[in-house]
Tab-separated table of C-alpha atoms and ligand atoms in Angstrom:
chain	number	residue	atom	x	y	z
A	12	UNK	CA	-10.817	-1.293	38.386
A	13	UNK	CA	-13.263	-3.478	36.503
A	14	UNK	CA	-12.139	-7.030	35.973
A	15	UNK	CA	-12.875	-8.774	32.704
A	16	UNK	CA	-15.035	-11.908	32.672
A	17	UNK	CA	-12.908	-15.047	32.914
A	18	UNK	CA	-13.488	-16.040	29.309
A	19	UNK	CA	-12.138	-12.736	28.111
A	20	UNK	CA	-8.785	-12.765	29.793
A	21	UNK	CA	-5.816	-12.138	27.557
A	22	UNK	CA	-4.490	-15.648	28.129
A	23	UNK	CA	-7.808	-17.154	27.091
A	24	UNK	CA	-7.914	-15.047	23.918
A	25	UNK	CA	-4.344	-15.937	23.079
A	26	UNK	CA	-4.956	-19.607	23.585
A	27	UNK	CA	-8.126	-19.609	21.534
A	28	UNK	CA	-6.416	-17.581	18.806
A	29	UNK	CA	-3.643	-20.155	18.508
A	30	UNK	CA	-6.119	-23.041	18.476
A	31	UNK	CA	-8.382	-21.734	15.746
A	32	UNK	CA	-7.123	-18.685	13.942
A	33	UNK	CA	-4.738	-18.859	10.997
A	34	UNK	CA	-3.150	-15.428	10.647
A	35	UNK	CA	-1.892	-13.842	7.428
A	36	UNK	CA	1.878	-13.882	6.905
A	37	UNK	CA	2.412	-15.690	10.220
A	38	UNK	CA	4.303	-18.801	11.314
A	39	UNK	CA	1.607	-20.251	13.563
A	40	UNK	CA	3.972	-22.690	15.286
A	41	UNK	CA	6.443	-19.915	16.112
A	42	UNK	CA	3.591	-17.665	17.276
A	43	UNK	CA	2.410	-20.383	19.663
A	44	UNK	CA	5.929	-20.904	20.981
A	45	UNK	CA	6.297	-17.175	21.614
A	46	UNK	CA	3.072	-17.140	23.656
A	47	UNK	CA	0.548	-15.954	21.079
A	48	UNK	CA	-0.758	-12.711	19.678
A	49	UNK	CA	-0.904	-9.255	21.135
A	50	UNK	CA	-4.622	-8.562	21.392
A	51	UNK	CA	-5.495	-5.040	20.270
A	52	UNK	CA	-8.661	-3.789	21.904
A	53	UNK	CA	-8.901	-0.080	21.162
A	54	UNK	CA	-7.595	2.884	19.223
A	55	UNK	CA	-7.769	6.660	19.474
A	56	UNK	CA	-5.913	9.049	17.188
A	57	UNK	CA	-2.551	7.391	16.509
A	58	UNK	CA	-2.576	5.339	19.715
A	59	UNK	CA	-3.624	1.718	20.126
A	60	UNK	CA	-4.540	-0.021	23.366
A	61	UNK	CA	-3.937	-3.720	23.969
A	62	UNK	CA	-5.810	-6.131	26.203
A	63	UNK	CA	-3.253	-5.682	28.984
A	64	UNK	CA	-3.824	-1.938	29.031
A	65	UNK	CA	-0.611	-0.951	27.223
A	66	UNK	CA	-0.708	2.097	24.975
A	67	UNK	CA	1.168	1.754	21.710
A	68	UNK	CA	1.977	4.470	19.173
A	69	UNK	CA	0.922	3.153	15.785
A	70	UNK	CA	3.642	4.219	13.375
A	71	UNK	CA	2.003	2.257	10.552
A	72	UNK	CA	-1.624	3.498	10.598
A	73	UNK	CA	-2.672	-0.143	10.902
A	74	UNK	CA	-1.419	-1.551	7.619
A	75	UNK	CA	-0.783	1.807	5.917
A	76	UNK	CA	-4.484	2.572	5.941
A	77	UNK	CA	-5.912	4.458	8.929
A	78	UNK	CA	-5.241	7.840	7.313
A	79	UNK	CA	-7.689	9.854	9.449
A	80	UNK	CA	-6.679	8.116	12.688
A	81	UNK	CA	-8.595	5.824	15.033
A	82	UNK	CA	-11.797	6.638	16.871
A	83	UNK	CA	-13.492	8.882	14.293
A	84	UNK	CA	-17.120	8.963	15.332
A	85	UNK	CA	-18.119	10.594	12.033
A	86	UNK	CA	-17.186	7.392	10.215
A	87	UNK	CA	-19.062	5.207	12.679
A	88	UNK	CA	-22.091	7.451	12.328
A	89	UNK	CA	-21.942	7.375	8.523
A	90	UNK	CA	-21.889	3.565	8.681
A	91	UNK	CA	-24.732	3.517	11.205
A	92	UNK	CA	-26.923	5.830	9.135
A	93	UNK	CA	-26.365	3.765	6.005
A	94	UNK	CA	-26.981	0.485	7.845
A	95	UNK	CA	-30.295	1.731	9.148
A	96	UNK	CA	-31.303	3.061	5.729
A	97	UNK	CA	-30.055	0.158	3.615
A	98	UNK	CA	-27.381	-2.198	4.963
A	99	UNK	CA	-26.812	-4.018	1.710
A	100	UNK	CA	-27.795	-4.062	-1.847
A	101	UNK	CA	-25.733	-5.107	-4.809
A	102	UNK	CA	-24.770	-3.301	-7.975
A	103	UNK	CA	-25.422	-6.218	-10.337
A	104	UNK	CA	-28.435	-6.522	-12.651
A	105	UNK	CA	-29.108	-2.879	-13.403
A	106	UNK	CA	-29.191	-1.634	-9.794
A	107	UNK	CA	-27.200	0.901	-7.813
A	108	UNK	CA	-27.401	2.631	-4.446
A	109	UNK	CA	-27.053	6.366	-3.776
A	110	UNK	CA	-23.814	5.761	-1.851
A	111	UNK	CA	-22.154	3.776	-4.639
A	112	UNK	CA	-23.212	6.322	-7.272
A	113	UNK	CA	-22.021	9.273	-5.205
A	114	UNK	CA	-18.684	7.657	-4.428
A	115	UNK	CA	-18.062	6.777	-8.086
A	116	UNK	CA	-18.723	10.410	-9.007
A	117	UNK	CA	-16.468	11.686	-6.220
A	118	UNK	CA	-13.605	9.384	-7.218
A	119	UNK	CA	-13.908	10.460	-10.851
A	120	UNK	CA	-13.667	14.058	-9.612
A	121	UNK	CA	-10.616	13.710	-7.356
A	122	UNK	CA	-8.460	11.159	-9.219
A	123	UNK	CA	-6.163	12.312	-12.046
A	124	UNK	CA	-7.725	13.439	-15.287
A	125	UNK	CA	-9.080	10.741	-17.556
A	126	UNK	CA	-9.953	8.282	-14.790
A	127	UNK	CA	-13.712	8.643	-14.906
A	128	UNK	CA	-15.034	5.156	-14.347
A	129	UNK	CA	-14.736	2.882	-11.346
A	130	UNK	CA	-15.186	-0.804	-10.641
A	131	UNK	CA	-15.610	-1.483	-6.923
A	132	UNK	CA	-14.243	-4.404	-4.896
A	133	UNK	CA	-13.454	-5.021	-1.247
A	134	UNK	CA	-9.646	-5.281	-1.273
A	135	UNK	CA	-6.607	-4.020	-3.117
A	136	UNK	CA	-6.064	-7.572	-4.360
A	137	UNK	CA	-9.519	-7.664	-5.920
A	138	UNK	CA	-8.961	-4.294	-7.556
A	139	UNK	CA	-5.681	-5.427	-9.112
A	140	UNK	CA	-7.266	-8.688	-10.195
A	141	UNK	CA	-10.068	-6.638	-11.773
A	142	UNK	CA	-7.533	-4.524	-13.643
A	143	UNK	CA	-5.670	-7.575	-14.979
A	144	UNK	CA	-8.920	-9.110	-16.204
A	145	UNK	CA	-10.222	-5.871	-17.623
A	146	UNK	CA	-7.049	-5.198	-19.587
A	147	UNK	CA	-6.900	-8.678	-21.066
A	148	UNK	CA	-10.485	-8.204	-22.192
A	149	UNK	CA	-9.703	-4.703	-23.463
A	150	UNK	CA	-6.885	-5.886	-25.718
A	151	UNK	CA	-9.051	-8.718	-27.014
A	152	UNK	CA	-11.767	-6.212	-27.905
A	153	UNK	CA	-9.113	-4.120	-29.635
A	154	UNK	CA	-8.259	-7.090	-31.826
A	155	UNK	CA	-4.940	-7.740	-30.055
A	156	UNK	CA	-5.614	-10.871	-28.005
A	157	UNK	CA	-1.881	-11.602	-27.649
A	158	UNK	CA	-1.312	-8.450	-25.613
A	159	UNK	CA	-1.795	-10.168	-22.280
A	160	UNK	CA	1.484	-10.161	-20.347
A	161	UNK	CA	1.913	-7.844	-17.362
A	162	UNK	CA	5.284	-6.368	-16.435
A	163	UNK	CA	5.894	-5.538	-12.781
A	164	UNK	CA	8.933	-5.192	-10.509
A	165	UNK	CA	10.776	-7.348	-8.001
A	166	UNK	CA	9.771	-6.348	-4.434
A	167	UNK	CA	6.419	-4.982	-5.652
A	168	UNK	CA	3.351	-5.758	-3.547
A	169	UNK	CA	-0.004	-5.824	-5.298
A	170	UNK	CA	-1.965	-8.194	-3.058
A	171	UNK	CA	-2.402	-11.821	-2.181
A	172	UNK	CA	-4.827	-13.505	-4.586
A	173	UNK	CA	-3.172	-15.695	-7.216
A	174	UNK	CA	-3.235	-12.878	-9.774
A	175	UNK	CA	-2.353	-10.082	-7.351
A	176	UNK	CA	0.544	-12.125	-5.940
A	177	UNK	CA	1.667	-12.842	-9.508
A	178	UNK	CA	1.611	-9.120	-10.240
A	179	UNK	CA	3.645	-8.637	-7.074
A	180	UNK	CA	7.344	-9.375	-6.994
A	181	UNK	CA	7.628	-10.985	-3.560
A	182	UNK	CA	9.948	-13.990	-3.863
A	183	UNK	CA	8.639	-15.604	-0.676
A	184	UNK	CA	5.043	-15.507	-1.887
A	185	UNK	CA	6.029	-16.888	-5.287
A	186	UNK	CA	8.206	-19.735	-3.997
A	187	UNK	CA	5.554	-21.368	-1.803
A	188	UNK	CA	2.940	-21.897	-4.513
A	189	UNK	CA	4.837	-21.779	-7.795
A	190	UNK	CA	3.913	-18.260	-8.818
A	191	UNK	CA	3.893	-16.140	-10.843
A	192	UNK	CA	1.185	-17.473	-13.125
A	193	UNK	CA	2.104	-17.456	-16.809
A	194	UNK	CA	1.932	-13.957	-18.271
A	195	UNK	CA	3.367	-12.079	-15.283
A	196	UNK	CA	7.006	-10.997	-15.431
A	197	UNK	CA	9.209	-8.800	-13.278
A	198	UNK	CA	12.047	-6.359	-13.767
A	199	UNK	CA	14.475	-4.558	-11.460
A	200	UNK	CA	12.919	-2.137	-8.949
A	201	UNK	CA	14.037	1.524	-8.941
A	202	UNK	CA	15.773	0.878	-5.630
A	203	UNK	CA	18.974	2.868	-5.776
A	204	UNK	CA	20.191	1.955	-2.293
A	205	UNK	CA	20.410	-1.779	-2.997
A	206	UNK	CA	20.658	-1.901	-6.792
A	207	UNK	CA	22.267	1.403	-7.762
A	208	UNK	CA	25.925	0.406	-7.344
A	209	UNK	CA	28.238	3.290	-8.254
A	210	UNK	CA	25.654	5.152	-10.304
A	211	UNK	CA	24.239	8.490	-9.217
A	212	UNK	CA	20.565	8.033	-8.261
A	213	UNK	CA	19.216	9.925	-11.303
A	214	UNK	CA	21.366	7.843	-13.664
A	215	UNK	CA	20.243	4.680	-11.937
A	216	UNK	CA	16.600	5.792	-12.309
A	217	UNK	CA	17.106	5.758	-16.089
A	218	UNK	CA	18.766	2.331	-15.936
A	219	UNK	CA	15.817	0.940	-13.943
A	220	UNK	CA	13.394	2.476	-16.463
A	221	UNK	CA	15.404	0.961	-19.308
A	222	UNK	CA	14.877	-2.445	-17.703
A	223	UNK	CA	11.169	-1.948	-18.466
A	224	UNK	CA	11.879	-1.150	-22.097
A	225	UNK	CA	14.327	-4.047	-22.428
A	226	UNK	CA	11.648	-6.414	-21.130
A	227	UNK	CA	9.042	-5.010	-23.544
A	228	UNK	CA	11.453	-5.494	-26.444
A	229	UNK	CA	12.421	-8.989	-25.281
A	230	UNK	CA	8.775	-10.085	-25.061
A	231	UNK	CA	7.586	-8.068	-28.063
A	232	UNK	CA	5.325	-5.074	-27.445
A	233	UNK	CA	2.490	-6.911	-29.200
A	234	UNK	CA	2.406	-9.385	-26.277
A	235	UNK	CA	2.523	-6.875	-23.407
A	236	UNK	CA	-0.768	-5.638	-21.935
A	237	UNK	CA	0.514	-3.249	-19.303
A	238	UNK	CA	3.138	-2.204	-16.816
A	239	UNK	CA	2.096	-1.937	-13.160
A	240	UNK	CA	3.832	-0.063	-10.358
A	241	UNK	CA	3.302	1.549	-6.992
A	242	UNK	CA	4.517	5.170	-7.297
A	243	UNK	CA	6.480	4.480	-4.092
A	244	UNK	CA	6.813	0.811	-3.206
A	245	UNK	CA	5.367	0.276	0.252
A	246	UNK	CA	5.776	-3.301	1.442
A	247	UNK	CA	8.920	-3.558	-0.715
A	248	UNK	CA	10.493	-1.239	1.920
A	249	UNK	CA	9.363	2.254	0.928
A	250	UNK	CA	11.337	2.404	-2.293
A	251	UNK	CA	11.206	6.038	-3.430
A	252	UNK	CA	12.372	6.067	-7.047
A	253	UNK	CA	14.827	8.625	-8.353
A	254	UNK	CA	12.972	11.540	-9.977
A	255	UNK	CA	14.177	10.413	-13.402
A	256	UNK	CA	12.361	7.069	-13.197
A	257	UNK	CA	8.625	7.649	-13.617
A	258	UNK	CA	8.688	10.162	-16.491
A	259	UNK	CA	10.916	7.762	-18.407
A	260	UNK	CA	8.759	4.719	-17.631
A	261	UNK	CA	5.689	6.634	-18.759
A	262	UNK	CA	7.431	7.677	-21.985
A	263	UNK	CA	8.468	4.056	-22.654
A	264	UNK	CA	4.968	2.710	-22.020
A	265	UNK	CA	3.443	5.272	-24.406
A	266	UNK	CA	6.053	4.593	-27.071
A	267	UNK	CA	5.275	0.868	-27.103
A	268	UNK	CA	1.519	1.177	-26.478
A	269	UNK	CA	1.844	-0.629	-23.175
A	270	UNK	CA	-0.812	0.599	-20.730
A	271	UNK	CA	0.233	2.095	-17.402
A	272	UNK	CA	-1.378	0.819	-14.196
A	273	UNK	CA	-0.572	2.836	-11.091
A	274	UNK	CA	-1.241	1.080	-7.791
A	275	UNK	CA	-2.061	3.861	-5.319
A	276	UNK	CA	-3.354	1.501	-2.608
A	277	UNK	CA	-0.754	2.847	-0.166
A	278	UNK	CA	0.168	6.181	-1.762
A	279	UNK	CA	-3.378	7.386	-2.383
A	280	UNK	CA	-5.468	9.663	-0.161
A	281	UNK	CA	-2.713	11.955	1.021
A	282	UNK	CA	0.031	9.632	2.201
A	283	UNK	CA	2.752	11.395	0.179
A	284	UNK	CA	1.493	14.938	0.819
A	285	UNK	CA	-0.451	14.823	-2.454
A	286	UNK	CA	-3.933	13.380	-2.810
A	287	UNK	CA	-2.380	10.855	-5.214
A	288	UNK	CA	1.323	10.281	-5.778
A	289	UNK	CA	0.577	10.263	-9.522
A	290	UNK	CA	0.165	14.051	-9.199
A	291	UNK	CA	3.641	14.358	-7.692
A	292	UNK	CA	5.292	12.203	-10.357
A	293	UNK	CA	3.287	13.652	-13.261
A	294	UNK	CA	1.719	10.292	-14.048
A	295	UNK	CA	-1.310	9.921	-16.280
A	296	UNK	CA	-2.302	6.322	-15.619
A	297	UNK	CA	-4.595	4.287	-17.830
A	298	UNK	CA	-5.808	2.432	-14.735
A	299	UNK	CA	-5.398	3.078	-11.030
A	300	UNK	CA	-5.896	0.908	-7.931
A	301	UNK	CA	-7.277	2.379	-4.702
A	302	UNK	CA	-8.039	0.782	-1.316
A	303	UNK	CA	-6.724	1.252	2.266
A	304	UNK	CA	-6.937	5.076	2.714
A	305	UNK	CA	-10.170	5.117	0.659
A	306	UNK	CA	-12.055	4.282	3.874
A	307	UNK	CA	-9.090	4.767	6.242
A	308	UNK	CA	-9.471	1.025	6.788
A	309	UNK	CA	-12.750	1.457	8.695
A	310	UNK	CA	-14.440	-0.897	6.230
A	311	UNK	CA	-13.053	-2.988	3.368
A	312	UNK	CA	-13.413	-1.243	0.021
A	313	UNK	CA	-11.363	-0.899	-3.143
A	314	UNK	CA	-11.694	0.827	-6.464
A	315	UNK	CA	-10.218	-0.025	-9.836
A	316	UNK	CA	-10.231	3.295	-11.664
A	317	UNK	CA	-10.621	2.846	-15.416
A	318	UNK	CA	-9.317	5.466	-17.843
A	319	UNK	CA	-11.180	6.802	-20.873
A	320	UNK	CA	-9.436	4.698	-23.486
A	321	UNK	CA	-10.196	1.400	-21.775
A	322	UNK	CA	-13.668	2.432	-20.628
A	323	UNK	CA	-14.705	3.555	-24.106
A	324	UNK	CA	-13.823	0.226	-25.694
A	325	UNK	CA	-15.250	-1.794	-22.842
A	326	UNK	CA	-18.547	0.080	-22.965
A	327	UNK	CA	-18.841	0.400	-26.751
A	328	UNK	CA	-17.811	-3.112	-27.699
A	329	UNK	CA	-17.718	-5.239	-24.557
A	330	UNK	CA	-21.351	-6.182	-23.993
A	331	UNK	CA	-22.004	-7.773	-20.618
A	332	UNK	CA	-18.786	-7.919	-18.617
A	333	UNK	CA	-18.678	-11.259	-16.811
A	334	UNK	CA	-17.018	-9.990	-13.668
A	335	UNK	CA	-18.096	-8.761	-10.249
A	336	UNK	CA	-18.219	-9.373	-6.507
A	337	UNK	CA	-21.160	-9.675	-4.105
A	338	UNK	CA	-19.804	-6.645	-2.279
A	339	UNK	CA	-18.911	-4.493	-5.324
A	340	UNK	CA	-20.081	-1.027	-4.313
A	341	UNK	CA	-21.231	-2.099	-0.840
A	342	UNK	CA	-23.369	0.841	0.311
A	343	UNK	CA	-22.047	0.975	3.882
A	344	UNK	CA	-18.410	0.895	2.757
A	345	UNK	CA	-19.167	3.558	0.133
A	346	UNK	CA	-20.900	5.794	2.700
A	347	UNK	CA	-17.872	5.495	4.970
A	348	UNK	CA	-15.526	6.281	2.066
A	349	UNK	CA	-17.491	9.431	1.228
A	350	UNK	CA	-17.320	10.605	4.844
A	351	UNK	CA	-13.639	9.706	5.042
A	352	UNK	CA	-12.841	11.760	1.927
A	353	UNK	CA	-14.870	14.636	3.379
A	354	UNK	CA	-12.725	14.521	6.528
A	355	UNK	CA	-9.486	14.426	4.511
A	356	UNK	CA	-10.647	17.456	2.515
A	357	UNK	CA	-12.228	19.480	5.342
A	358	UNK	CA	-9.306	18.977	7.717
A	359	UNK	CA	-6.835	19.691	4.908
A	360	UNK	CA	-4.888	16.577	5.818
A	361	UNK	CA	-3.143	16.448	2.437
A	362	UNK	CA	-1.864	20.020	2.699
A	363	UNK	CA	-0.898	19.438	6.332
A	364	UNK	CA	1.133	16.393	5.331
A	365	UNK	CA	2.764	18.320	2.490
A	366	UNK	CA	3.519	21.505	4.370
A	367	UNK	CA	3.857	20.595	8.031
A	368	UNK	CA	4.130	17.003	9.198
A	369	UNK	CA	5.883	15.553	6.134
A	370	UNK	CA	8.741	18.083	6.234
A	371	UNK	CA	8.877	17.773	10.016
A	372	UNK	CA	9.225	13.986	9.828
A	373	UNK	CA	11.920	14.366	7.144
A	374	UNK	CA	13.867	16.786	9.349
A	375	UNK	CA	13.642	14.515	12.372
A	376	UNK	CA	14.657	11.488	10.287
A	377	UNK	CA	17.668	13.379	8.945
A	378	UNK	CA	18.969	13.578	12.516
A	379	UNK	CA	19.148	9.772	12.527
A	380	UNK	CA	21.460	9.662	9.514
A	381	UNK	CA	24.506	10.008	11.773
A	382	UNK	CA	23.618	6.875	13.714
A	383	UNK	CA	26.223	4.118	13.210
A	384	UNK	CA	23.579	1.652	11.987
A	385	UNK	CA	21.764	4.008	9.616
A	386	UNK	CA	22.761	3.899	5.947
A	387	UNK	CA	20.010	6.102	4.551
A	388	UNK	CA	16.801	7.803	5.590
A	389	UNK	CA	14.160	8.615	2.987
A	390	UNK	CA	10.609	9.898	3.043
A	391	UNK	CA	7.920	11.681	1.075
A	392	UNK	CA	5.061	13.094	3.111
A	393	UNK	CA	4.249	10.560	5.800
A	394	UNK	CA	5.822	7.456	4.291
A	395	UNK	CA	9.383	6.828	5.371
A	396	UNK	CA	12.228	4.343	5.622
A	397	UNK	CA	15.469	3.924	7.567
A	398	UNK	CA	18.060	1.517	6.146
A	399	UNK	CA	19.968	-0.458	8.769
A	400	UNK	CA	23.422	-1.397	7.458
A	401	UNK	CA	26.680	-2.986	8.476
A	402	UNK	CA	28.780	-0.635	6.337
A	403	UNK	CA	27.497	2.796	5.412
A	404	UNK	CA	30.211	3.548	2.841
A	405	UNK	CA	29.576	0.442	0.749
A	406	UNK	CA	25.828	0.239	1.534
A	407	UNK	CA	26.314	-3.307	2.787
A	408	UNK	CA	23.591	-4.923	4.873
A	409	UNK	CA	24.171	-7.383	7.691
A	410	UNK	CA	24.250	-11.068	6.809
A	411	UNK	CA	20.943	-12.929	6.950
A	412	UNK	CA	18.590	-10.201	5.744
A	413	UNK	CA	15.774	-9.470	8.158
A	414	UNK	CA	17.627	-10.277	11.362
A	415	UNK	CA	18.615	-6.759	12.413
A	416	UNK	CA	15.304	-5.343	11.221
A	417	UNK	CA	13.442	-7.791	13.428
A	418	UNK	CA	15.635	-6.976	16.431
A	419	UNK	CA	15.009	-3.253	15.972
A	420	UNK	CA	11.270	-3.734	15.444
A	421	UNK	CA	11.026	-5.723	18.690
A	422	UNK	CA	12.859	-2.959	20.548
A	423	UNK	CA	10.409	-0.430	19.089
A	424	UNK	CA	7.469	-2.485	20.297
A	425	UNK	CA	8.986	-2.862	23.770
A	426	UNK	CA	9.465	0.923	23.728
A	427	UNK	CA	5.809	1.490	22.840
A	428	UNK	CA	5.675	1.928	19.067
A	429	UNK	CA	4.635	-0.236	16.132
A	430	UNK	CA	6.972	0.131	13.171
A	431	UNK	CA	7.435	-2.369	10.358
A	432	UNK	CA	10.707	-3.999	9.413
A	433	UNK	CA	11.038	-5.114	5.806
A	434	UNK	CA	14.268	-7.008	5.470
A	435	UNK	CA	16.557	-4.617	7.401
A	436	UNK	CA	14.653	-1.463	6.622
A	437	UNK	CA	12.567	0.177	9.322
A	438	UNK	CA	9.499	1.716	7.748
A	439	UNK	CA	6.687	3.924	8.926
A	440	UNK	CA	3.471	5.363	7.588
A	441	UNK	CA	1.532	6.959	10.448
A	442	UNK	CA	-1.954	8.439	10.302
A	443	UNK	CA	-2.105	11.806	8.571
A	444	UNK	CA	-3.502	13.278	11.784
A	445	UNK	CA	-0.226	12.675	13.642
A	446	UNK	CA	1.094	15.727	15.527
A	447	UNK	CA	4.666	16.990	15.692
A	448	UNK	CA	4.809	15.908	19.352
A	449	UNK	CA	3.749	12.400	18.337
A	450	UNK	CA	6.393	12.356	15.603
A	451	UNK	CA	8.919	13.351	18.295
A	452	UNK	CA	7.768	10.420	20.428
A	453	UNK	CA	8.086	8.013	17.481
A	454	UNK	CA	11.569	9.287	16.714
A	455	UNK	CA	12.642	8.979	20.360
A	456	UNK	CA	11.536	5.353	20.387
A	457	UNK	CA	13.178	4.632	17.032
A	458	UNK	CA	16.473	6.191	18.100
A	459	UNK	CA	16.629	4.299	21.376
A	460	UNK	CA	15.677	1.096	19.520
A	461	UNK	CA	18.516	1.659	17.045
A	462	UNK	CA	20.867	2.203	20.012
A	463	UNK	CA	19.653	-1.010	21.636
A	464	UNK	CA	20.026	-2.889	18.333
A	465	UNK	CA	23.584	-1.585	17.932
A	466	UNK	CA	24.336	-2.758	21.469
A	467	UNK	CA	22.889	-6.220	20.717
A	468	UNK	CA	25.095	-6.413	17.637
A	469	UNK	CA	28.156	-5.025	19.407
A	470	UNK	CA	28.306	-2.044	17.001
A	471	UNK	CA	29.050	1.576	17.770
B	513	PXG	N1	-1.420	-2.878	-3.530
B	513	PXG	C1	-0.568	-2.385	-2.626
B	513	PXG	C2	0.400	-1.333	-3.042
B	513	PXG	C3	-0.598	-2.845	-1.303
B	513	PXG	O1	0.272	-2.354	-0.413
B	513	PXG	C4	-2.403	-4.318	-1.936
B	513	PXG	C5	-2.326	-3.821	-3.203
B	513	PXG	C6	-3.409	-5.383	-1.637
B	513	PXG	O2	-4.436	-4.904	-0.857
B	513	PXG	P1	-5.301	-5.938	0.026
B	513	PXG	O3	-6.434	-5.067	0.478
B	513	PXG	O4	-5.758	-7.009	-0.869
B	513	PXG	O5	-4.413	-6.438	1.127
B	513	PXG	C7	-1.535	-3.819	-0.949
B	513	PXG	C8	-1.617	-4.364	0.456
B	513	PXG	C9	2.738	-5.113	4.716
B	513	PXG	C10	1.420	-5.318	4.082
B	513	PXG	O6	3.157	-5.998	5.454
B	513	PXG	C11	1.047	-4.559	2.984
B	513	PXG	C12	-0.184	-4.795	2.387
B	513	PXG	C13	-1.037	-5.756	2.891
B	513	PXG	C14	-0.643	-6.506	3.988
B	513	PXG	C15	0.588	-6.302	4.582
B	513	PXG	O7	3.385	-4.091	4.508
B	513	PXG	N2	-0.518	-4.060	1.279
């Protein structure tokens, strides 16, 4: 066995990490008290390795992004080739690179009809920020400068810049820094399990859609720029709306001339068993946000897709658009995205998710429904959730939301799998390359973790 140099021991890394590294969404004091971070050192397929040599099944594809799995040499080689050829050039001042041009063309080809222009950024947050800016400018150019409010939903996640967090509906993010900014409002999410009461899901879907219309009417349609939503909420706990919801929301937006922004940062690139979830829900967005699965997370890249109506006005009347990032259209990230999309297409990962692994995961999840702690299981393709509840009949959660979810998540980790807990919902979104045997392994770990959680709680 080779021993690591002294400086690189796990303890040394952990110590240094605590001393100098501020992590996202982390209580640094608590992390230090618990002994510091798990140091991830490698990945292959759906399996991670940590610095102590443990193998961990990654049920989350990183943060919902490693769609083609870890260790894809093709992506490394695409990055290498581009770095040797041209590691960086920008897309400002009348320049482009072959990679950025080719990716823009490819995205126009594969995204839903009418989305033919793209503005590149490096993160989902930047893409949503770009969309908010672009739409405010659009309505100004249209002679309607008052149309500048954005309607979103509670529990939505659209990123972590001031604008993206304002678009999002995460109470914890808002409370700490007095968000949302003016001009960002939120309505009820289409979350039947927690909000649906005695209504049938399809009836509740219409009620949740009506909340959008009520808000438009309350504010006045002439002040509303757009409605934004993830087709399936990810970080909000995999909220899969009733089938009645999206068609009705789209109808309402059209009726009031409120533009529709679809955030496909998580759902895009095959996650739901469709290249984009908009296809599944019959959505024809005016704008669309892409990131994560665009490069399978191998490099940071995002795309704000701009529909014909907005693009036409922007181009015909907008003049120079005072917006952009140093890394907009970064050639290495674009080259990796092109190769990543090639892999998704050539390996038929979308069809596989739709026809094989998605239905298989759903069937295996259904077996968990009988568990005393499980109130509901839900999934579409390879995005899934398991509700942990105190009382199945009344859909009542345990007191202190988040406690049981955290217990279960820790059991999963001890059992060798990374799953996320959002409040008391266990969620998963594995790589689209996951096999049925690997789904079996994930389900085994989840079931034994639910058993252990029940034991901790004295349930069952
Ligand atoms: N939109 C959606 C739907 C997202 O899920 C973003 C935008 C922002 O992307 P960036 O690249 O700016 O992070 C996201 C990001 C979690 C978690 O805990 C989810 C995200 C990010 C970090 C953590 O589930 N989603």
